[in-house]
Amino acid sequence: MEDILNINVLIVDDNKVMLRIIRNLLSQLGFVNIDEAYDGTMALDKLKQKIYLLVISDWNMEPMSGLELLKRVRGGEVTNKDVPFIMVTAESKTENVVAAKQAGVNNYIVKPFNAETLKTKLVSVLGNF
Amino acid sequence: MVDPSQKLIAKLYELRDTKGTIEIQDLDSLLVIVQEVIKDGASNMKDVKIWNDINDISSHLKKLKSELQEIQPAIIQNEHISDVNTELSAVTQQTEISANRIMDAAEKIQNCLAKITDSELAREVNNHIMVIFEACDFQDLTGQRVRKVVNHLNQIEERVNQLVTSLKNIYNETQDLKKETNIKQQKNNNIVKENSEAYYESFKNGPQNNAPDQSAIDDIFNS
């Protein structure tokens, strides 16, 4: 369990309030190594420089969307292309969920969400902690 | 194809040159040509109708143009839409400031939890604090909706510009067509006038009554 809580986590969102919220919720759950990226390009740079074992990303970002980021991660542009990837987004259209799944997303959280939902999804992706 | 009015003039020249007058038996052939002139005039009337229709369209467009000017698309673009963009951006900024203030206060409460000895109470308070944090996602969600509205407004602005440009082009093309039709009509009028003048002028030449004889002409020539 401690191993899980010590992993490097990258949260990606162009909204700084959202980054703060997710950081706080993760901290409440016990995660200690949390980095932030404000867009897909910054996220890719960080993923190339450090090994992350969890990415939590928004979908609606410009110029690179969360889906585009996911595709590039899974495409091998980063060190750990199979890094667990959770999409957190207000986009709840079926085709978007399907597209994310086809691109290799591990789980999908629809905004607004609460701490309990976040924990459930994290457990499904990382295991119990 | 010979213009019927030209044909009529040519026929009259012919009658002048051969007979010097119009006889009753010539009336039939003249009447046929006059009928052709009338028929051609009717098709010219069609041109006149088209010209009138173009004129009407031009008037309508002129009216529409001035109505559009009253709408003042430039002001819509430069002021109204610009104002809306500014206001909506301000909404996003202000909600961000407020959300951060709420979270600052929530974090301060969290920091005070260590002072609560009752662990049950501390856990309960912490749960409520997390709800406060979760609820601050209003800023992100409203921001996304605001962004959609701004995108729609930008599309409307673009469409308004396209509409104004298209109407300007149609109006200008109609004006050009009107001028062209005017010129054509004027040209036709001039041709008819010149031919009429030439025709009447021609009566001053040719065989005349009480004309001087050859010897008189020789005198004039040799003087």
Tab-separated table of C-alpha atoms in Angstrom:
chain	number	residue	atom	x	y	z
A	1	MET	CA	0.000	0.000	0.000
A	2	GLU	CA	2.771	2.420	0.901
A	3	ASP	CA	4.391	1.656	-2.405
A	4	ILE	CA	1.260	2.776	-4.173
A	5	LEU	CA	1.002	6.005	-2.194
A	6	ASN	CA	4.655	6.818	-2.980
A	7	ILE	CA	4.347	6.555	-6.762
A	8	ASN	CA	4.899	9.592	-8.941
A	9	VAL	CA	1.583	10.984	-10.065
A	10	LEU	CA	1.132	13.510	-12.863
A	11	ILE	CA	-2.086	15.533	-13.024
A	12	VAL	CA	-2.780	17.405	-16.256
A	13	ASP	CA	-5.373	20.183	-16.593
A	14	ASP	CA	-5.401	23.660	-18.116
A	15	ASN	CA	-7.553	24.839	-15.211
A	16	LYS	CA	-5.469	25.633	-12.152
A	17	VAL	CA	-8.386	25.430	-9.761
A	18	MET	CA	-9.035	21.878	-10.940
A	19	LEU	CA	-5.371	20.988	-10.486
A	20	ARG	CA	-5.558	22.254	-6.919
A	21	ILE	CA	-8.713	20.261	-6.208
A	22	ILE	CA	-7.307	16.992	-7.553
A	23	ARG	CA	-4.013	17.547	-5.754
A	24	ASN	CA	-5.875	18.107	-2.485
A	25	LEU	CA	-8.027	15.003	-2.946
A	26	LEU	CA	-4.982	12.877	-3.788
A	27	SER	CA	-3.184	14.255	-0.737
A	28	GLN	CA	-6.181	13.391	1.403
A	29	LEU	CA	-5.972	9.841	0.069
A	30	GLY	CA	-2.316	9.702	1.051
A	31	PHE	CA	-0.434	10.312	-2.197
A	32	VAL	CA	2.704	12.370	-1.637
A	33	ASN	CA	4.493	12.743	-4.989
A	34	ILE	CA	2.204	14.820	-7.133
A	35	ASP	CA	3.337	16.874	-10.142
A	36	GLU	CA	1.248	19.159	-12.326
A	37	ALA	CA	1.148	20.036	-16.005
A	38	TYR	CA	-1.018	22.780	-17.496
A	39	ASP	CA	-1.238	21.319	-20.982
A	40	GLY	CA	-0.410	18.267	-23.077
A	41	THR	CA	2.962	19.523	-24.234
A	42	MET	CA	4.150	20.166	-20.689
A	43	ALA	CA	2.809	16.758	-19.684
A	44	LEU	CA	4.746	15.015	-22.467
A	45	ASP	CA	7.942	16.795	-21.438
A	46	LYS	CA	7.518	15.714	-17.823
A	47	LEU	CA	6.687	12.145	-18.841
A	48	LYS	CA	9.899	12.003	-20.882
A	49	GLN	CA	11.991	13.233	-17.970
A	50	LYS	CA	10.576	11.133	-15.120
A	51	ILE	CA	8.878	7.789	-14.609
A	52	TYR	CA	5.274	8.316	-13.579
A	53	LEU	CA	3.060	5.448	-12.505
A	54	LEU	CA	-0.194	7.346	-12.818
A	55	VAL	CA	-1.487	10.110	-15.083
A	56	ILE	CA	-4.779	11.877	-14.385
A	57	SER	CA	-5.680	14.123	-17.296
A	58	ASP	CA	-8.434	16.450	-18.436
A	59	TRP	CA	-9.802	16.010	-21.981
A	60	ASN	CA	-10.651	19.582	-23.019
A	61	MET	CA	-7.290	21.243	-23.437
A	62	GLU	CA	-5.787	23.227	-26.287
A	63	PRO	CA	-3.852	22.890	-28.456
A	64	MET	CA	-3.352	19.238	-27.410
A	65	SER	CA	-6.409	17.493	-25.970
A	66	GLY	CA	-6.218	14.832	-23.280
A	67	LEU	CA	-7.122	12.233	-25.901
A	68	GLU	CA	-4.258	13.378	-28.112
A	69	LEU	CA	-1.927	13.230	-25.116
A	70	LEU	CA	-3.089	9.694	-24.363
A	71	LYS	CA	-2.500	8.601	-27.951
A	72	ARG	CA	0.995	10.037	-27.960
A	73	VAL	CA	1.822	8.402	-24.630
A	74	ARG	CA	0.576	5.030	-25.843
A	75	GLY	CA	2.355	5.663	-29.129
A	76	GLY	CA	5.671	5.408	-27.324
A	77	GLU	CA	6.743	9.040	-27.166
A	78	VAL	CA	7.437	8.684	-23.441
A	79	THR	CA	9.536	6.314	-21.361
A	80	ASN	CA	6.639	4.508	-19.768
A	81	LYS	CA	4.090	4.215	-22.576
A	82	ASP	CA	1.865	1.876	-20.568
A	83	VAL	CA	1.537	4.258	-17.621
A	84	PRO	CA	-1.937	3.946	-16.029
A	85	PHE	CA	-3.986	6.798	-17.486
A	86	ILE	CA	-7.249	8.109	-16.067
A	87	MET	CA	-9.253	10.674	-18.029
A	88	VAL	CA	-11.137	13.206	-15.882
A	89	THR	CA	-13.501	15.270	-17.958
A	90	ALA	CA	-16.853	16.995	-18.350
A	91	GLU	CA	-17.173	15.236	-21.745
A	92	SER	CA	-19.626	12.409	-21.172
A	93	LYS	CA	-20.580	11.589	-24.763
A	94	THR	CA	-20.539	7.894	-25.546
A	95	GLU	CA	-18.342	8.341	-28.581
A	96	ASN	CA	-15.751	10.129	-26.438
A	97	VAL	CA	-15.695	7.343	-23.886
A	98	VAL	CA	-15.337	4.796	-26.682
A	99	ALA	CA	-12.576	6.822	-28.327
A	100	ALA	CA	-10.669	7.059	-25.047
A	101	LYS	CA	-11.043	3.355	-24.448
A	102	GLN	CA	-9.826	2.554	-27.937
A	103	ALA	CA	-6.858	4.837	-27.362
A	104	GLY	CA	-5.937	2.846	-24.271
A	105	VAL	CA	-7.340	4.777	-21.314
A	106	ASN	CA	-7.513	2.775	-18.074
A	107	ASN	CA	-10.502	4.544	-16.596
A	108	TYR	CA	-12.779	7.515	-17.134
A	109	ILE	CA	-14.162	9.949	-14.516
A	110	VAL	CA	-16.895	12.408	-15.392
A	111	LYS	CA	-16.880	15.861	-13.793
A	112	PRO	CA	-18.206	16.810	-11.333
A	113	PHE	CA	-16.851	13.992	-9.193
A	114	ASN	CA	-16.173	13.418	-5.520
A	115	ALA	CA	-13.344	11.921	-3.513
A	116	GLU	CA	-15.113	8.583	-3.247
A	117	THR	CA	-15.420	8.225	-7.029
A	118	LEU	CA	-11.784	9.186	-7.469
A	119	LYS	CA	-10.693	6.572	-4.926
A	120	THR	CA	-12.809	3.880	-6.562
A	121	LYS	CA	-11.248	4.546	-9.950
A	122	LEU	CA	-7.737	4.692	-8.506
A	123	VAL	CA	-8.227	1.345	-6.794
A	124	SER	CA	-9.481	-0.185	-10.052
A	125	VAL	CA	-6.338	0.979	-11.812
A	126	LEU	CA	-3.644	0.672	-9.114
A	127	GLY	CA	-5.037	-1.898	-6.736
A	128	ASN	CA	-6.084	-1.486	-3.132
A	129	PHE	CA	-4.396	1.110	-0.995
B	1	MET	CA	-29.712	39.064	-87.858
B	2	VAL	CA	-30.683	42.518	-89.258
B	3	ASP	CA	-32.238	44.903	-86.792
B	4	PRO	CA	-35.853	45.441	-88.040
B	5	SER	CA	-35.592	49.195	-87.573
B	6	GLN	CA	-32.497	49.176	-89.829
B	7	LYS	CA	-34.472	47.096	-92.325
B	8	LEU	CA	-37.254	49.644	-92.314
B	9	ILE	CA	-34.819	52.477	-92.931
B	10	ALA	CA	-33.148	50.531	-95.759
B	11	LYS	CA	-36.554	49.881	-97.357
B	12	LEU	CA	-37.421	53.563	-97.193
B	13	TYR	CA	-34.043	54.432	-98.799
B	14	GLU	CA	-34.770	51.942	-101.527
B	15	LEU	CA	-38.218	53.453	-102.207
B	16	ARG	CA	-36.694	56.948	-102.262
B	17	ASP	CA	-33.938	55.915	-104.651
B	18	THR	CA	-36.149	53.934	-107.042
B	19	LYS	CA	-39.436	55.780	-106.942
B	20	GLY	CA	-38.932	58.907	-104.896
B	21	THR	CA	-42.224	58.228	-103.156
B	22	ILE	CA	-44.239	55.531	-101.338
B	23	GLU	CA	-47.001	54.011	-103.424
B	24	ILE	CA	-50.010	52.032	-102.249
B	25	GLN	CA	-48.562	48.738	-103.482
B	26	ASP	CA	-45.489	49.342	-101.298
B	27	LEU	CA	-47.580	49.482	-98.154
B	28	ASP	CA	-47.804	45.681	-97.795
B	29	SER	CA	-44.086	45.133	-97.693
B	30	LEU	CA	-43.658	48.184	-95.460
B	31	LEU	CA	-46.326	46.882	-93.102
B	32	VAL	CA	-44.513	43.549	-92.749
B	33	ILE	CA	-41.335	45.366	-91.786
B	34	VAL	CA	-43.193	47.676	-89.389
B	35	GLN	CA	-44.690	44.584	-87.732
B	36	GLU	CA	-41.175	43.220	-87.326
B	37	VAL	CA	-40.148	46.509	-85.758
B	38	ILE	CA	-43.040	46.316	-83.320
B	39	LYS	CA	-42.210	42.701	-82.488
B	40	ASP	CA	-38.588	43.633	-81.909
B	41	GLY	CA	-39.746	46.533	-79.836
B	42	ALA	CA	-41.701	44.059	-77.722
B	43	SER	CA	-38.525	42.091	-77.054
B	44	ASN	CA	-36.829	45.356	-76.257
B	45	MET	CA	-39.695	45.879	-73.884
B	46	LYS	CA	-38.551	42.610	-72.296
B	47	ASP	CA	-35.131	44.181	-71.845
B	48	VAL	CA	-36.880	47.185	-70.373
B	49	LYS	CA	-38.741	44.849	-68.021
B	50	ILE	CA	-35.496	43.174	-67.021
B	51	TRP	CA	-33.980	46.583	-66.542
B	52	ASN	CA	-36.922	47.563	-64.351
B	53	ASP	CA	-36.600	44.330	-62.360
B	54	ILE	CA	-32.902	44.978	-61.856
B	55	ASN	CA	-33.769	48.484	-60.792
B	56	ASP	CA	-36.277	47.116	-58.261
B	57	ILE	CA	-33.763	44.636	-56.902
B	58	SER	CA	-31.208	47.381	-56.681
B	59	SER	CA	-33.659	49.548	-54.714
B	60	HIS	CA	-34.439	46.680	-52.351
B	61	LEU	CA	-30.757	46.014	-51.835
B	62	LYS	CA	-30.138	49.675	-51.224
B	63	LYS	CA	-32.858	49.621	-48.567
B	64	LEU	CA	-31.467	46.417	-47.071
B	65	LYS	CA	-28.010	47.908	-47.071
B	66	SER	CA	-29.174	50.950	-45.138
B	67	GLU	CA	-31.076	48.704	-42.699
B	68	LEU	CA	-27.965	46.651	-42.206
B	69	GLN	CA	-26.034	49.807	-41.652
B	70	GLU	CA	-28.513	50.661	-38.928
B	71	ILE	CA	-27.773	47.294	-37.326
B	72	GLN	CA	-24.190	48.471	-37.540
B	73	PRO	CA	-22.359	45.171	-37.849
B	74	ALA	CA	-19.069	46.914	-37.204
B	75	ILE	CA	-20.395	47.993	-33.829
B	76	ILE	CA	-21.706	44.480	-33.183
B	77	GLN	CA	-18.234	43.147	-33.868
B	78	ASN	CA	-16.125	45.860	-32.297
B	79	GLU	CA	-18.300	46.720	-29.315
B	80	HIS	CA	-21.082	44.285	-28.477
B	81	ILE	CA	-19.268	41.021	-29.148
B	82	SER	CA	-16.039	42.480	-27.862
B	83	ASP	CA	-17.910	43.576	-24.694
B	84	VAL	CA	-19.429	40.133	-24.272
B	85	ASN	CA	-16.020	38.484	-24.650
B	86	THR	CA	-14.585	40.842	-22.056
B	87	GLU	CA	-17.463	40.238	-19.645
B	88	LEU	CA	-17.307	36.469	-19.996
B	89	SER	CA	-13.551	36.459	-19.488
B	90	ALA	CA	-14.126	38.509	-16.363
B	91	VAL	CA	-16.601	35.874	-15.130
B	92	THR	CA	-13.975	33.156	-15.517
B	93	GLN	CA	-11.315	35.236	-13.796
B	94	GLN	CA	-13.572	36.231	-10.906
B	95	THR	CA	-14.785	32.692	-10.293
B	96	GLU	CA	-11.158	31.549	-10.242
B	97	ILE	CA	-10.335	34.137	-7.604
B	98	SER	CA	-13.352	33.131	-5.509
B	99	ALA	CA	-12.661	29.403	-5.813
B	100	ASN	CA	-9.089	29.927	-4.657
B	101	ARG	CA	-10.264	31.989	-1.689
B	102	ILE	CA	-12.652	29.224	-0.677
B	103	MET	CA	-9.921	26.596	-0.961
B	104	ASP	CA	-7.456	28.779	0.971
B	105	ALA	CA	-9.953	28.974	3.804
B	106	ALA	CA	-10.659	25.237	3.617
B	107	GLU	CA	-6.932	24.451	3.823
B	108	LYS	CA	-6.605	26.643	6.884
B	109	ILE	CA	-9.430	24.727	8.530
B	110	GLN	CA	-7.653	21.488	7.598
B	111	ASN	CA	-4.504	22.740	9.284
B	112	CYS	CA	-6.512	23.319	12.445
B	113	LEU	CA	-7.676	19.706	12.493
B	114	ALA	CA	-4.513	18.674	14.309
B	115	LYS	CA	-5.738	20.711	17.270
B	116	ILE	CA	-8.969	18.681	17.489
B	117	THR	CA	-8.410	15.883	19.934
B	118	ASP	CA	-11.680	14.136	19.123
B	119	SER	CA	-10.618	11.980	16.166
B	120	GLU	CA	-14.210	11.240	15.207
B	121	LEU	CA	-14.966	14.941	15.034
B	122	ALA	CA	-11.753	15.601	13.159
B	123	ARG	CA	-12.660	12.979	10.561
B	124	GLU	CA	-16.148	14.438	10.186
B	125	VAL	CA	-14.797	17.948	9.747
B	126	ASN	CA	-12.263	16.712	7.236
B	127	ASN	CA	-14.980	15.015	5.207
B	128	HIS	CA	-16.867	18.300	5.004
B	129	ILE	CA	-13.706	20.088	3.967
B	130	MET	CA	-13.264	17.636	1.115
B	131	VAL	CA	-16.807	18.361	-0.013
B	132	ILE	CA	-15.901	22.059	-0.075
B	133	PHE	CA	-12.907	21.254	-2.289
B	134	GLU	CA	-14.996	19.074	-4.602
B	135	ALA	CA	-17.617	21.820	-4.921
B	136	CYS	CA	-15.000	24.302	-6.094
B	137	ASP	CA	-15.013	22.496	-9.435
B	138	PHE	CA	-17.828	24.934	-10.305
B	139	GLN	CA	-15.070	27.228	-11.548
B	140	ASP	CA	-13.816	24.728	-14.098
B	141	LEU	CA	-17.284	23.680	-15.228
B	142	THR	CA	-18.570	27.244	-15.637
B	143	GLY	CA	-15.329	28.159	-17.395
B	144	GLN	CA	-15.880	25.418	-19.970
B	145	ARG	CA	-19.441	26.570	-20.644
B	146	VAL	CA	-18.285	30.158	-20.938
B	147	ARG	CA	-15.704	29.044	-23.463
B	148	LYS	CA	-18.440	27.380	-25.538
B	149	VAL	CA	-20.497	30.589	-25.481
B	150	VAL	CA	-17.482	32.611	-26.590
B	151	ASN	CA	-16.852	30.186	-29.454
B	152	HIS	CA	-20.495	30.493	-30.561
B	153	LEU	CA	-20.244	34.281	-30.423
B	154	ASN	CA	-17.116	34.230	-32.537
B	155	GLN	CA	-18.918	32.103	-35.113
B	156	ILE	CA	-21.859	34.537	-35.141
B	157	GLU	CA	-19.457	37.411	-35.616
B	158	GLU	CA	-17.841	35.631	-38.558
B	159	ARG	CA	-21.245	34.921	-40.150
B	160	VAL	CA	-22.325	38.557	-39.747
B	161	ASN	CA	-19.147	39.653	-41.528
B	162	GLN	CA	-19.711	37.155	-44.337
B	163	LEU	CA	-23.323	38.300	-44.727
B	164	VAL	CA	-22.341	41.961	-44.928
B	165	THR	CA	-19.622	41.211	-47.472
B	166	SER	CA	-21.957	39.084	-49.621
B	167	LEU	CA	-24.664	41.759	-49.616
B	168	LYS	CA	-22.133	44.420	-50.527
B	169	ASN	CA	-20.959	42.278	-53.460
B	170	ILE	CA	-24.505	41.584	-54.672
B	171	TYR	CA	-25.373	45.265	-54.425
B	172	ASN	CA	-22.255	46.296	-56.371
B	173	GLU	CA	-22.842	43.657	-59.052
B	174	THR	CA	-26.442	44.860	-59.445
B	175	GLN	CA	-25.252	48.417	-59.814
B	176	ASP	CA	-22.742	47.346	-62.483
B	177	LEU	CA	-25.443	45.422	-64.348
B	178	LYS	CA	-27.711	48.453	-64.157
B	179	LYS	CA	-25.006	50.704	-65.596
B	180	GLU	CA	-24.276	48.204	-68.349
B	181	THR	CA	-27.964	47.985	-69.303
B	182	ASN	CA	-28.225	51.779	-69.239
B	183	ILE	CA	-25.255	52.114	-71.578
B	184	LYS	CA	-26.672	49.512	-73.939
B	185	GLN	CA	-30.031	51.237	-74.027
B	186	GLN	CA	-28.430	54.616	-74.609
B	187	LYS	CA	-26.367	53.177	-77.433
B	188	ASN	CA	-29.500	51.748	-79.065
B	189	ASN	CA	-31.251	55.084	-78.697
B	190	ASN	CA	-28.308	56.851	-80.348
B	191	ILE	CA	-28.237	54.440	-83.282
B	192	VAL	CA	-31.948	54.961	-83.940
B	193	LYS	CA	-31.520	58.729	-83.660
B	194	GLU	CA	-28.484	58.786	-86.004
B	195	ASN	CA	-30.256	56.612	-88.533
B	196	SER	CA	-33.335	58.831	-88.386
B	197	GLU	CA	-31.206	61.948	-88.868
B	198	ALA	CA	-29.303	60.294	-91.702
B	199	TYR	CA	-32.574	59.303	-93.293
B	200	TYR	CA	-34.008	62.784	-93.144
B	201	GLU	CA	-30.663	64.225	-94.251
B	202	SER	CA	-30.726	61.978	-97.306
B	203	PHE	CA	-33.816	63.756	-98.629
B	204	LYS	CA	-31.614	66.818	-99.183
B	205	ASN	CA	-29.558	64.847	-101.743
B	206	GLY	CA	-30.389	63.011	-104.968
B	207	PRO	CA	-32.795	64.054	-107.755
B	208	GLN	CA	-34.455	67.346	-107.036
B	209	ASN	CA	-37.215	69.349	-108.586
B	210	ASN	CA	-36.172	72.455	-110.552
B	211	ALA	CA	-32.526	71.344	-110.384
B	212	PRO	CA	-29.869	73.185	-112.526
B	213	ASP	CA	-29.082	71.537	-115.899
B	214	GLN	CA	-25.703	70.260	-117.125
B	215	SER	CA	-24.545	73.503	-118.601
B	216	ALA	CA	-25.223	75.331	-115.357
B	217	ILE	CA	-23.307	72.683	-113.527
B	218	ASP	CA	-20.445	72.992	-116.024
B	219	ASP	CA	-20.342	76.704	-115.398
B	220	ILE	CA	-20.101	76.141	-111.691
B	221	PHE	CA	-17.483	73.490	-112.209
B	222	ASN	CA	-15.299	75.525	-114.522
B	223	SER	CA	-15.440	78.765	-112.630
